[in-house]
Amino acid sequence: MKVGVVSDTHLSSRAKGLPSVLKEEFSKVDMILHLGDWVSLEIYDLLAELAPVEGIAGNNDGAEIIRRFGERKIVTLEGVRIGMIHGHAPYSRKGTDGNALLAFEGEKVDCILFGHSHQPLLRQEGDILLFNPGSPTDKRREKQYSFGLMDIEEGKISARHIFYDSRG
């Protein structure tokens, strides 16, 4: 199974639509996971044209998005348990990755996906794969925009970033 991973699209405030490289890659996936800060449900509609979408809300999302997706969840894909959280407070002061780990402390997950910082991260933490796709539309201090792709096969998960220079 191929999964597209995206966070921090901030559609209404920073971008007018999905970047072409993201649309091209996500048209080849079986599912898309959005890790919050959609800002507008319009992004759900744009992503749903490409593949089925699951997600959680972030700190910049309004009540409608929070009601629809919740702020934390675990999904199981091909036998792999994936924790999804945006990564903002109130969990810790140990950075966004620390927040993500604390959000699922004591629970059996194989992977934790998170956003919030707009900083791409891919790291193994014990038995847990930590993955932040960065942002496809608001790179902040990063050199490039980014999103993620994951492959799940026979209970194993691998992830990688797709980096690019232009939002177009």
CSV table of N, CA and C in Angstrom, one decimal:
chain,number,residue,atom,x,y,z
A,1,MET,N,0.9,-1.2,0.0
A,1,MET,CA,0.0,0.0,0.0
A,1,MET,C,0.9,1.2,0.0
A,2,LYS,N,0.5,2.2,-0.8
A,2,LYS,CA,1.3,3.4,-0.9
A,2,LYS,C,0.4,4.5,-0.3
A,3,VAL,N,1.0,5.3,0.6
A,3,VAL,CA,0.3,6.3,1.4
A,3,VAL,C,0.9,7.7,1.2
A,4,GLY,N,0.1,8.7,0.9
A,4,GLY,CA,0.6,10.1,0.8
A,4,GLY,C,0.5,10.7,2.2
A,5,VAL,N,1.5,11.4,2.7
A,5,VAL,CA,1.4,12.1,4.0
A,5,VAL,C,1.7,13.6,3.8
A,6,VAL,N,0.8,14.4,4.4
A,6,VAL,CA,0.9,15.8,4.2
A,6,VAL,C,0.4,16.5,5.5
A,7,SER,N,1.0,17.7,5.8
A,7,SER,CA,0.6,18.4,6.9
A,7,SER,C,0.7,19.9,6.6
A,8,ASP,N,0.1,20.7,7.4
A,8,ASP,CA,0.3,22.2,7.4
A,8,ASP,C,0.2,22.8,6.0
A,9,THR,N,-1.0,22.5,5.3
A,9,THR,CA,-1.3,23.0,4.0
A,9,THR,C,-1.7,24.5,4.1
A,10,HIS,N,-2.3,24.9,5.2
A,10,HIS,CA,-2.6,26.3,5.4
A,10,HIS,C,-3.2,26.9,4.1
A,11,LEU,N,-4.2,26.2,3.5
A,11,LEU,CA,-4.6,26.5,2.2
A,11,LEU,C,-5.1,27.9,2.0
A,12,SER,N,-6.0,28.4,2.9
A,12,SER,CA,-6.6,29.7,2.7
A,12,SER,C,-5.6,30.9,2.9
A,13,SER,N,-4.6,30.7,3.8
A,13,SER,CA,-3.8,31.8,4.2
A,13,SER,C,-2.4,31.8,3.4
A,14,ARG,N,-2.0,30.7,2.9
A,14,ARG,CA,-0.6,30.7,2.3
A,14,ARG,C,-0.6,30.1,0.9
A,15,ALA,N,-1.6,29.4,0.5
A,15,ALA,CA,-1.6,28.8,-0.8
A,15,ALA,C,-3.0,28.9,-1.5
A,16,LYS,N,-3.0,28.9,-2.7
A,16,LYS,CA,-4.3,28.9,-3.4
A,16,LYS,C,-4.7,27.6,-3.9
A,17,GLY,N,-3.9,26.6,-3.8
A,17,GLY,CA,-4.2,25.2,-4.3
A,17,GLY,C,-3.1,24.3,-4.0
A,18,LEU,N,-3.2,23.1,-4.4
A,18,LEU,CA,-2.2,22.1,-4.2
A,18,LEU,C,-1.0,22.2,-5.2
A,19,PRO,N,0.2,22.1,-4.8
A,19,PRO,CA,1.3,22.1,-5.7
A,19,PRO,C,1.2,21.0,-6.7
A,20,SER,N,1.7,21.2,-7.9
A,20,SER,CA,1.5,20.2,-9.0
A,20,SER,C,2.3,18.9,-8.7
A,21,VAL,N,3.5,19.0,-8.0
A,21,VAL,CA,4.3,17.8,-7.7
A,21,VAL,C,3.5,17.0,-6.7
A,22,LEU,N,2.8,17.6,-5.7
A,22,LEU,CA,2.0,16.8,-4.8
A,22,LEU,C,0.9,16.2,-5.5
A,23,LYS,N,0.2,16.9,-6.3
A,23,LYS,CA,-1.0,16.3,-7.0
A,23,LYS,C,-0.5,15.1,-7.9
A,24,GLU,N,0.6,15.2,-8.5
A,24,GLU,CA,1.1,14.1,-9.4
A,24,GLU,C,1.5,12.9,-8.5
A,25,GLU,N,2.2,13.1,-7.4
A,25,GLU,CA,2.5,12.0,-6.6
A,25,GLU,C,1.3,11.3,-5.9
A,26,PHE,N,0.4,12.2,-5.4
A,26,PHE,CA,-0.7,11.7,-4.6
A,26,PHE,C,-1.8,11.0,-5.5
A,27,SER,N,-1.7,11.3,-6.8
A,27,SER,CA,-2.6,10.6,-7.8
A,27,SER,C,-2.2,9.1,-7.9
A,28,LYS,N,-1.1,8.7,-7.4
A,28,LYS,CA,-0.6,7.3,-7.4
A,28,LYS,C,-0.7,6.6,-6.1
A,29,VAL,N,-1.3,7.2,-5.1
A,29,VAL,CA,-1.3,6.6,-3.8
A,29,VAL,C,-2.7,5.9,-3.5
A,30,ASP,N,-2.7,5.0,-2.6
A,30,ASP,CA,-4.0,4.3,-2.2
A,30,ASP,C,-4.7,5.1,-1.1
A,31,MET,N,-4.0,5.9,-0.4
A,31,MET,CA,-4.7,6.7,0.7
A,31,MET,C,-3.8,7.9,1.0
A,32,ILE,N,-4.4,9.0,1.5
A,32,ILE,CA,-3.8,10.2,1.9
A,32,ILE,C,-4.1,10.4,3.4
A,33,LEU,N,-3.0,10.7,4.2
A,33,LEU,CA,-3.2,11.1,5.6
A,33,LEU,C,-2.7,12.5,5.8
A,34,HIS,N,-3.6,13.4,6.3
A,34,HIS,CA,-3.4,14.8,6.5
A,34,HIS,C,-3.2,15.0,8.0
A,35,LEU,N,-2.2,15.7,8.5
A,35,LEU,CA,-1.8,15.8,9.9
A,35,LEU,C,-2.2,17.1,10.5
A,36,GLY,N,-3.1,17.8,9.9
A,36,GLY,CA,-3.6,19.0,10.5
A,36,GLY,C,-3.1,20.3,10.0
A,37,ASP,N,-3.7,21.4,10.4
A,37,ASP,CA,-3.6,22.7,9.8
A,37,ASP,C,-4.0,22.7,8.3
A,38,TRP,N,-5.2,22.2,8.1
A,38,TRP,CA,-5.8,22.2,6.8
A,38,TRP,C,-6.2,23.7,6.6
A,39,VAL,N,-6.7,24.4,7.6
A,39,VAL,CA,-7.3,25.7,7.6
A,39,VAL,C,-8.6,25.8,6.9
A,40,SER,N,-8.8,25.1,5.8
A,40,SER,CA,-10.1,25.1,5.1
A,40,SER,C,-10.4,23.7,4.7
A,41,LEU,N,-11.7,23.3,4.8
A,41,LEU,CA,-12.1,22.0,4.3
A,41,LEU,C,-12.0,21.8,2.8
A,42,GLU,N,-11.7,22.9,2.1
A,42,GLU,CA,-11.5,22.9,0.7
A,42,GLU,C,-10.4,22.0,0.3
A,43,ILE,N,-9.4,21.9,1.2
A,43,ILE,CA,-8.2,21.1,1.0
A,43,ILE,C,-8.6,19.6,1.0
A,44,TYR,N,-9.6,19.2,1.8
A,44,TYR,CA,-10.1,17.9,1.8
A,44,TYR,C,-10.7,17.5,0.5
A,45,ASP,N,-11.5,18.4,-0.1
A,45,ASP,CA,-12.1,18.1,-1.4
A,45,ASP,C,-11.0,18.0,-2.5
A,46,LEU,N,-10.0,18.8,-2.5
A,46,LEU,CA,-8.9,18.7,-3.5
A,46,LEU,C,-8.2,17.4,-3.3
A,47,LEU,N,-7.9,17.0,-2.1
A,47,LEU,CA,-7.1,15.7,-1.9
A,47,LEU,C,-8.0,14.5,-2.2
A,48,ALA,N,-9.3,14.6,-1.9
A,48,ALA,CA,-10.2,13.5,-2.1
A,48,ALA,C,-10.4,13.2,-3.6
A,49,GLU,N,-10.1,14.2,-4.5
A,49,GLU,CA,-10.2,13.9,-5.9
A,49,GLU,C,-9.0,13.0,-6.3
A,50,LEU,N,-8.0,12.9,-5.5
A,50,LEU,CA,-6.8,12.1,-5.8
A,50,LEU,C,-6.8,10.7,-5.2
A,51,ALA,N,-7.3,10.6,-4.0
A,51,ALA,CA,-7.4,9.3,-3.2
A,51,ALA,C,-8.2,9.5,-2.0
A,52,PRO,N,-8.6,8.4,-1.3
A,52,PRO,CA,-9.3,8.5,0.0
A,52,PRO,C,-8.4,9.2,1.0
A,53,VAL,N,-9.1,10.0,1.8
A,53,VAL,CA,-8.4,10.9,2.8
A,53,VAL,C,-8.8,10.6,4.2
A,54,GLU,N,-7.9,10.5,5.1
A,54,GLU,CA,-8.1,10.5,6.5
A,54,GLU,C,-7.2,11.6,7.1
A,55,GLY,N,-7.6,12.1,8.3
A,55,GLY,CA,-6.8,13.2,8.9
A,55,GLY,C,-7.2,13.5,10.3
A,56,ILE,N,-6.5,14.5,10.8
A,56,ILE,CA,-6.7,15.0,12.2
A,56,ILE,C,-6.6,16.5,12.1
A,57,ALA,N,-7.1,17.2,13.1
A,57,ALA,CA,-7.1,18.7,13.1
A,57,ALA,C,-5.8,19.2,13.7
A,58,GLY,N,-5.4,20.4,13.4
A,58,GLY,CA,-4.3,21.1,14.0
A,58,GLY,C,-4.7,22.3,14.7
A,59,ASN,N,-3.7,23.0,15.2
A,59,ASN,CA,-4.0,24.2,16.1
A,59,ASN,C,-4.6,25.4,15.3
A,60,ASN,N,-4.5,25.4,13.9
A,60,ASN,CA,-5.0,26.5,13.1
A,60,ASN,C,-6.3,26.1,12.5
A,61,ASP,N,-6.9,24.9,12.9
A,61,ASP,CA,-8.1,24.5,12.3
A,61,ASP,C,-9.3,24.8,13.2
A,62,GLY,N,-10.4,25.2,12.5
A,62,GLY,CA,-11.6,25.6,13.2
A,62,GLY,C,-12.5,24.4,13.7
A,63,ALA,N,-13.6,24.8,14.4
A,63,ALA,CA,-14.4,23.8,15.0
A,63,ALA,C,-15.0,22.7,14.0
A,64,GLU,N,-15.3,23.1,12.8
A,64,GLU,CA,-15.8,22.2,11.8
A,64,GLU,C,-14.8,21.1,11.5
A,65,ILE,N,-13.6,21.5,11.3
A,65,ILE,CA,-12.5,20.5,11.0
A,65,ILE,C,-12.2,19.6,12.3
A,66,ILE,N,-12.2,20.2,13.4
A,66,ILE,CA,-12.0,19.4,14.7
A,66,ILE,C,-13.1,18.4,14.8
A,67,ARG,N,-14.4,18.8,14.6
A,67,ARG,CA,-15.5,17.9,14.8
A,67,ARG,C,-15.4,16.8,13.7
A,68,ARG,N,-15.0,17.1,12.5
A,68,ARG,CA,-15.0,16.1,11.5
A,68,ARG,C,-13.9,15.0,11.7
A,69,PHE,N,-12.7,15.5,12.1
A,69,PHE,CA,-11.5,14.6,12.1
A,69,PHE,C,-11.0,14.3,13.5
A,70,GLY,N,-11.3,15.1,14.5
A,70,GLY,CA,-10.7,14.9,15.8
A,70,GLY,C,-9.3,15.4,15.8
A,71,GLU,N,-8.6,15.4,17.0
A,71,GLU,CA,-7.3,15.9,17.1
A,71,GLU,C,-6.2,14.9,17.3
A,72,ARG,N,-6.6,13.6,17.4
A,72,ARG,CA,-5.7,12.5,17.6
A,72,ARG,C,-6.3,11.2,17.3
A,73,LYS,N,-5.6,10.3,16.6
A,73,LYS,CA,-6.2,9.0,16.3
A,73,LYS,C,-5.2,8.0,15.9
A,74,ILE,N,-5.6,6.8,15.9
A,74,ILE,CA,-4.8,5.7,15.5
A,74,ILE,C,-5.5,5.0,14.3
A,75,VAL,N,-4.9,4.9,13.2
A,75,VAL,CA,-5.4,4.1,12.1
A,75,VAL,C,-4.6,2.9,11.9
A,76,THR,N,-5.2,1.8,11.4
A,76,THR,CA,-4.5,0.6,11.0
A,76,THR,C,-4.6,0.4,9.5
A,77,LEU,N,-3.4,0.3,8.9
A,77,LEU,CA,-3.3,0.1,7.5
A,77,LEU,C,-2.5,-1.1,7.2
A,78,GLU,N,-3.0,-2.1,6.6
A,78,GLU,CA,-2.2,-3.3,6.2
A,78,GLU,C,-1.6,-3.9,7.5
A,79,GLY,N,-2.3,-3.8,8.6
A,79,GLY,CA,-1.8,-4.4,9.9
A,79,GLY,C,-0.8,-3.5,10.6
A,80,VAL,N,-0.5,-2.3,10.1
A,80,VAL,CA,0.4,-1.4,10.8
A,80,VAL,C,-0.4,-0.3,11.5
A,81,ARG,N,-0.1,-0.1,12.8
A,81,ARG,CA,-0.8,0.9,13.6
A,81,ARG,C,-0.1,2.2,13.5
A,82,ILE,N,-0.8,3.2,13.0
A,82,ILE,CA,-0.2,4.5,12.8
A,82,ILE,C,-0.9,5.6,13.7
A,83,GLY,N,-0.2,6.2,14.6
A,83,GLY,CA,-0.7,7.3,15.4
A,83,GLY,C,-0.6,8.6,14.6
A,84,MET,N,-1.7,9.4,14.6
A,84,MET,CA,-1.7,10.6,13.9
A,84,MET,C,-2.0,11.8,14.9
A,85,ILE,N,-1.1,12.8,15.0
A,85,ILE,CA,-1.3,13.9,15.9
A,85,ILE,C,-0.7,15.1,15.2
A,86,HIS,N,-1.2,16.3,15.4
A,86,HIS,CA,-0.6,17.5,14.8
A,86,HIS,C,0.8,17.8,15.5
A,87,GLY,N,0.8,17.7,16.8
A,87,GLY,CA,2.1,17.9,17.5
A,87,GLY,C,2.3,19.2,18.3
A,88,HIS,N,1.2,20.0,18.4
A,88,HIS,CA,1.3,21.2,19.2
A,88,HIS,C,1.1,20.9,20.7
A,89,ALA,N,1.3,21.8,21.5
A,89,ALA,CA,1.0,21.7,23.0
A,89,ALA,C,-0.3,21.1,23.2
A,90,PRO,N,-0.6,20.5,24.3
A,90,PRO,CA,0.0,20.7,25.6
A,90,PRO,C,0.9,19.6,26.1
A,91,TYR,N,1.4,18.8,25.2
A,91,TYR,CA,2.1,17.6,25.7
A,91,TYR,C,3.4,17.8,26.4
A,92,SER,N,4.3,18.6,25.8
A,92,SER,CA,5.6,18.7,26.5
A,92,SER,C,6.3,20.0,26.0
A,93,ARG,N,7.5,20.2,26.5
A,93,ARG,CA,8.3,21.3,26.0
A,93,ARG,C,9.5,20.7,25.3
A,94,LYS,N,9.4,19.4,24.8
A,94,LYS,CA,10.5,18.7,24.2
A,94,LYS,C,10.5,18.7,22.7
A,95,GLY,N,9.9,19.7,22.2
A,95,GLY,CA,9.8,19.9,20.7
A,95,GLY,C,8.6,19.1,20.2
A,96,THR,N,8.3,19.3,18.9
A,96,THR,CA,7.2,18.7,18.3
A,96,THR,C,7.3,17.2,18.3
A,97,ASP,N,8.5,16.6,18.0
A,97,ASP,CA,8.7,15.2,18.0
A,97,ASP,C,8.4,14.6,19.4
A,98,GLY,N,8.9,15.3,20.5
A,98,GLY,CA,8.6,14.9,21.8
A,98,GLY,C,7.1,15.0,22.1
A,99,ASN,N,6.4,16.0,21.7
A,99,ASN,CA,4.9,16.0,21.8
A,99,ASN,C,4.3,14.8,21.1
A,100,ALA,N,4.7,14.5,20.0
A,100,ALA,CA,4.1,13.4,19.2
A,100,ALA,C,4.3,12.1,20.0
A,101,LEU,N,5.5,11.9,20.5
A,101,LEU,CA,5.8,10.6,21.2
A,101,LEU,C,5.0,10.6,22.5
A,102,LEU,N,4.9,11.7,23.2
A,102,LEU,CA,4.1,11.7,24.5
A,102,LEU,C,2.6,11.5,24.2
A,103,ALA,N,2.1,11.9,23.1
A,103,ALA,CA,0.7,11.7,22.7
A,103,ALA,C,0.3,10.3,22.6
A,104,PHE,N,1.2,9.4,22.3
A,104,PHE,CA,0.9,8.0,22.2
A,104,PHE,C,1.7,7.1,23.2
A,105,GLU,N,2.1,7.7,24.2
A,105,GLU,CA,2.9,7.0,25.3
A,105,GLU,C,2.0,5.9,25.9
A,106,GLY,N,2.6,4.7,25.9
A,106,GLY,CA,1.9,3.6,26.5
A,106,GLY,C,0.9,2.9,25.6
A,107,GLU,N,0.9,3.3,24.3
A,107,GLU,CA,0.0,2.7,23.3
A,107,GLU,C,0.9,2.0,22.3
A,108,LYS,N,0.4,0.9,21.7
A,108,LYS,CA,1.1,0.1,20.7
A,108,LYS,C,0.9,0.8,19.3
A,109,VAL,N,1.9,1.5,18.9
A,109,VAL,CA,1.9,2.0,17.5
A,109,VAL,C,3.2,1.7,16.9
A,110,ASP,N,3.2,1.5,15.5
A,110,ASP,CA,4.4,1.2,14.8
A,110,ASP,C,5.0,2.5,14.2
A,111,CYS,N,4.1,3.5,14.1
A,111,CYS,CA,4.6,4.7,13.4
A,111,CYS,C,3.8,5.9,14.0
A,112,ILE,N,4.4,7.0,14.2
A,112,ILE,CA,3.7,8.2,14.6
A,112,ILE,C,4.0,9.3,13.5
A,113,LEU,N,2.9,9.8,13.0
A,113,LEU,CA,2.9,10.9,12.0
A,113,LEU,C,2.5,12.2,12.7
A,114,PHE,N,3.2,13.2,12.4
A,114,PHE,CA,2.9,14.5,13.0
A,114,PHE,C,3.3,15.7,12.1
A,115,GLY,N,2.9,16.9,12.4
A,115,GLY,CA,3.2,18.0,11.6
A,115,GLY,C,3.6,19.2,12.6
A,116,HIS,N,3.0,20.3,12.4
A,116,HIS,CA,3.1,21.5,13.2
A,116,HIS,C,4.4,22.3,13.0
A,117,SER,N,5.5,21.7,13.1
A,117,SER,CA,6.8,22.5,13.0
A,117,SER,C,7.2,22.9,11.6
A,118,HIS,N,6.5,22.3,10.6
A,118,HIS,CA,6.9,22.5,9.2
A,118,HIS,C,8.3,22.0,8.9
A,119,GLN,N,8.9,21.3,9.8
A,119,GLN,CA,10.3,20.7,9.6
A,119,GLN,C,10.2,19.3,9.3
A,120,PRO,N,10.6,18.8,8.2
A,120,PRO,CA,10.7,17.4,7.8
A,120,PRO,C,11.5,16.6,8.8
A,121,LEU,N,11.0,15.5,9.2
A,121,LEU,CA,11.8,14.6,10.1
A,121,LEU,C,11.4,13.2,9.8
A,122,LEU,N,12.4,12.3,9.8
A,122,LEU,CA,12.3,10.9,9.6
A,122,LEU,C,13.3,10.2,10.6
A,123,ARG,N,12.8,9.6,11.6
A,123,ARG,CA,13.7,9.0,12.6
A,123,ARG,C,13.1,7.8,13.3
A,124,GLN,N,13.9,6.8,13.5
A,124,GLN,CA,13.4,5.6,14.2
A,124,GLN,C,13.6,5.9,15.7
A,125,GLU,N,12.6,5.7,16.5
A,125,GLU,CA,12.7,5.9,18.0
A,125,GLU,C,12.3,4.6,18.6
A,126,GLY,N,13.3,3.7,18.9
A,126,GLY,CA,13.0,2.4,19.3
A,126,GLY,C,12.3,1.6,18.2
A,127,ASP,N,11.1,1.1,18.6
A,127,ASP,CA,10.3,0.4,17.6
A,127,ASP,C,9.3,1.3,16.8
A,128,ILE,N,9.4,2.6,17.0
A,128,ILE,CA,8.4,3.5,16.4
A,128,ILE,C,9.1,4.4,15.3
A,129,LEU,N,8.5,4.4,14.2
A,129,LEU,CA,9.0,5.3,13.1
A,129,LEU,C,8.3,6.7,13.3
A,130,LEU,N,9.1,7.7,13.5
A,130,LEU,CA,8.6,9.1,13.6
A,130,LEU,C,8.7,9.8,12.3
A,131,PHE,N,7.6,10.4,11.8
A,131,PHE,CA,7.7,11.0,10.5
A,131,PHE,C,6.9,12.3,10.5
A,132,ASN,N,7.6,13.4,10.1
A,132,ASN,CA,6.9,14.7,9.9
A,132,ASN,C,7.2,15.0,8.4
A,133,PRO,N,6.1,15.2,7.6
A,133,PRO,CA,6.3,15.4,6.2
A,133,PRO,C,6.8,16.8,5.8
A,134,GLY,N,6.8,17.7,6.8
A,134,GLY,CA,7.1,19.1,6.5
A,134,GLY,C,5.8,19.8,6.0
A,135,SER,N,6.0,20.8,5.2
A,135,SER,CA,4.8,21.5,4.6
A,135,SER,C,5.0,21.7,3.1
A,136,PRO,N,3.9,21.4,2.3
A,136,PRO,CA,4.0,21.5,0.9
A,136,PRO,C,3.8,23.0,0.4
A,137,THR,N,3.4,23.9,1.3
A,137,THR,CA,3.0,25.2,0.9
A,137,THR,C,3.6,26.3,1.8
A,138,ASP,N,4.2,26.0,2.9
A,138,ASP,CA,4.7,27.0,3.8
A,138,ASP,C,6.0,26.4,4.5
A,139,LYS,N,7.1,26.6,3.8
A,139,LYS,CA,8.4,26.0,4.2
A,139,LYS,C,9.0,26.7,5.4
A,140,ARG,N,8.6,27.9,5.7
A,140,ARG,CA,9.2,28.7,6.8
A,140,ARG,C,10.7,28.7,6.7
A,141,ARG,N,11.4,28.2,7.6
A,141,ARG,CA,12.9,28.3,7.6
A,141,ARG,C,13.6,27.2,6.8
A,142,GLU,N,12.8,26.3,6.3
A,142,GLU,CA,13.4,25.2,5.5
A,142,GLU,C,13.8,25.6,4.1
A,143,LYS,N,14.7,24.9,3.5
A,143,LYS,CA,15.2,25.3,2.2
A,143,LYS,C,14.2,24.9,1.1
A,144,GLN,N,13.4,23.9,1.3
A,144,GLN,CA,12.5,23.4,0.3
A,144,GLN,C,11.1,23.1,1.0
A,145,TYR,N,10.1,23.1,0.1
A,145,TYR,CA,8.8,22.5,0.5
A,145,TYR,C,8.9,21.0,0.5
A,146,SER,N,7.9,20.4,1.2
A,146,SER,CA,8.0,18.9,1.3
A,146,SER,C,6.7,18.3,1.7
A,147,PHE,N,6.5,17.0,1.4
A,147,PHE,CA,5.5,16.2,1.8
A,147,PHE,C,6.1,14.8,1.9
A,148,GLY,N,5.3,13.8,2.2
A,148,GLY,CA,5.8,12.4,2.4
A,148,GLY,C,5.1,11.4,1.7
A,149,LEU,N,5.8,10.3,1.4
A,149,LEU,CA,5.3,9.0,0.9
A,149,LEU,C,5.7,7.9,1.8
A,150,MET,N,4.7,7.0,2.0
A,150,MET,CA,5.0,5.8,2.8
A,150,MET,C,4.6,4.6,2.0
A,151,ASP,N,5.4,3.5,2.2
A,151,ASP,CA,5.0,2.2,1.6
A,151,ASP,C,4.8,1.3,2.8
A,152,ILE,N,3.7,0.5,2.8
A,152,ILE,CA,3.4,-0.5,3.8
A,152,ILE,C,3.3,-1.8,3.0
A,153,GLU,N,4.1,-2.7,3.4
A,153,GLU,CA,4.1,-4.0,2.8
A,153,GLU,C,4.5,-5.1,3.8
A,154,GLU,N,3.6,-6.1,3.9
A,154,GLU,CA,3.9,-7.3,4.8
A,154,GLU,C,4.2,-6.8,6.2
A,155,GLY,N,3.4,-5.8,6.7
A,155,GLY,CA,3.5,-5.4,8.1
A,155,GLY,C,4.7,-4.5,8.3
A,156,LYS,N,5.5,-4.1,7.3
A,156,LYS,CA,6.6,-3.2,7.4
A,156,LYS,C,6.3,-1.9,6.8
A,157,ILE,N,6.9,-0.8,7.4
A,157,ILE,CA,6.6,0.5,6.9
A,157,ILE,C,7.9,1.2,6.5
A,158,SER,N,7.9,1.9,5.4
A,158,SER,CA,9.1,2.8,5.1
A,158,SER,C,8.5,4.1,4.6
A,159,ALA,N,9.3,5.2,4.8
A,159,ALA,CA,8.8,6.5,4.5
A,159,ALA,C,10.0,7.3,3.9
A,160,ARG,N,9.6,8.3,3.1
A,160,ARG,CA,10.5,9.2,2.5
A,160,ARG,C,9.9,10.5,2.2
A,161,HIS,N,10.7,11.5,2.1
A,161,HIS,CA,10.3,12.9,1.8
A,161,HIS,C,10.4,13.1,0.3
A,162,ILE,N,9.5,14.0,-0.2
A,162,ILE,CA,9.6,14.5,-1.5
A,162,ILE,C,9.9,16.0,-1.3
A,163,PHE,N,11.0,16.5,-1.8
A,163,PHE,CA,11.4,17.9,-1.6
A,163,PHE,C,11.3,18.6,-3.0
A,164,TYR,N,10.9,19.9,-3.0
A,164,TYR,CA,10.8,20.7,-4.2
A,164,TYR,C,10.9,22.2,-3.9
A,165,ASP,N,11.2,23.0,-4.9
A,165,ASP,CA,11.5,24.4,-4.7
A,165,ASP,C,10.4,25.4,-4.9
A,166,SER,N,9.3,24.9,-5.7
A,166,SER,CA,8.3,25.9,-6.0
A,166,SER,C,6.9,25.3,-5.6
A,167,ARG,N,6.0,26.2,-5.1
A,167,ARG,CA,4.7,25.8,-4.7
A,167,ARG,C,3.8,25.5,-5.9
A,168,GLY,N,4.2,26.0,-7.1
A,168,GLY,CA,3.4,25.9,-8.3
A,168,GLY,C,3.1,24.5,-8.7
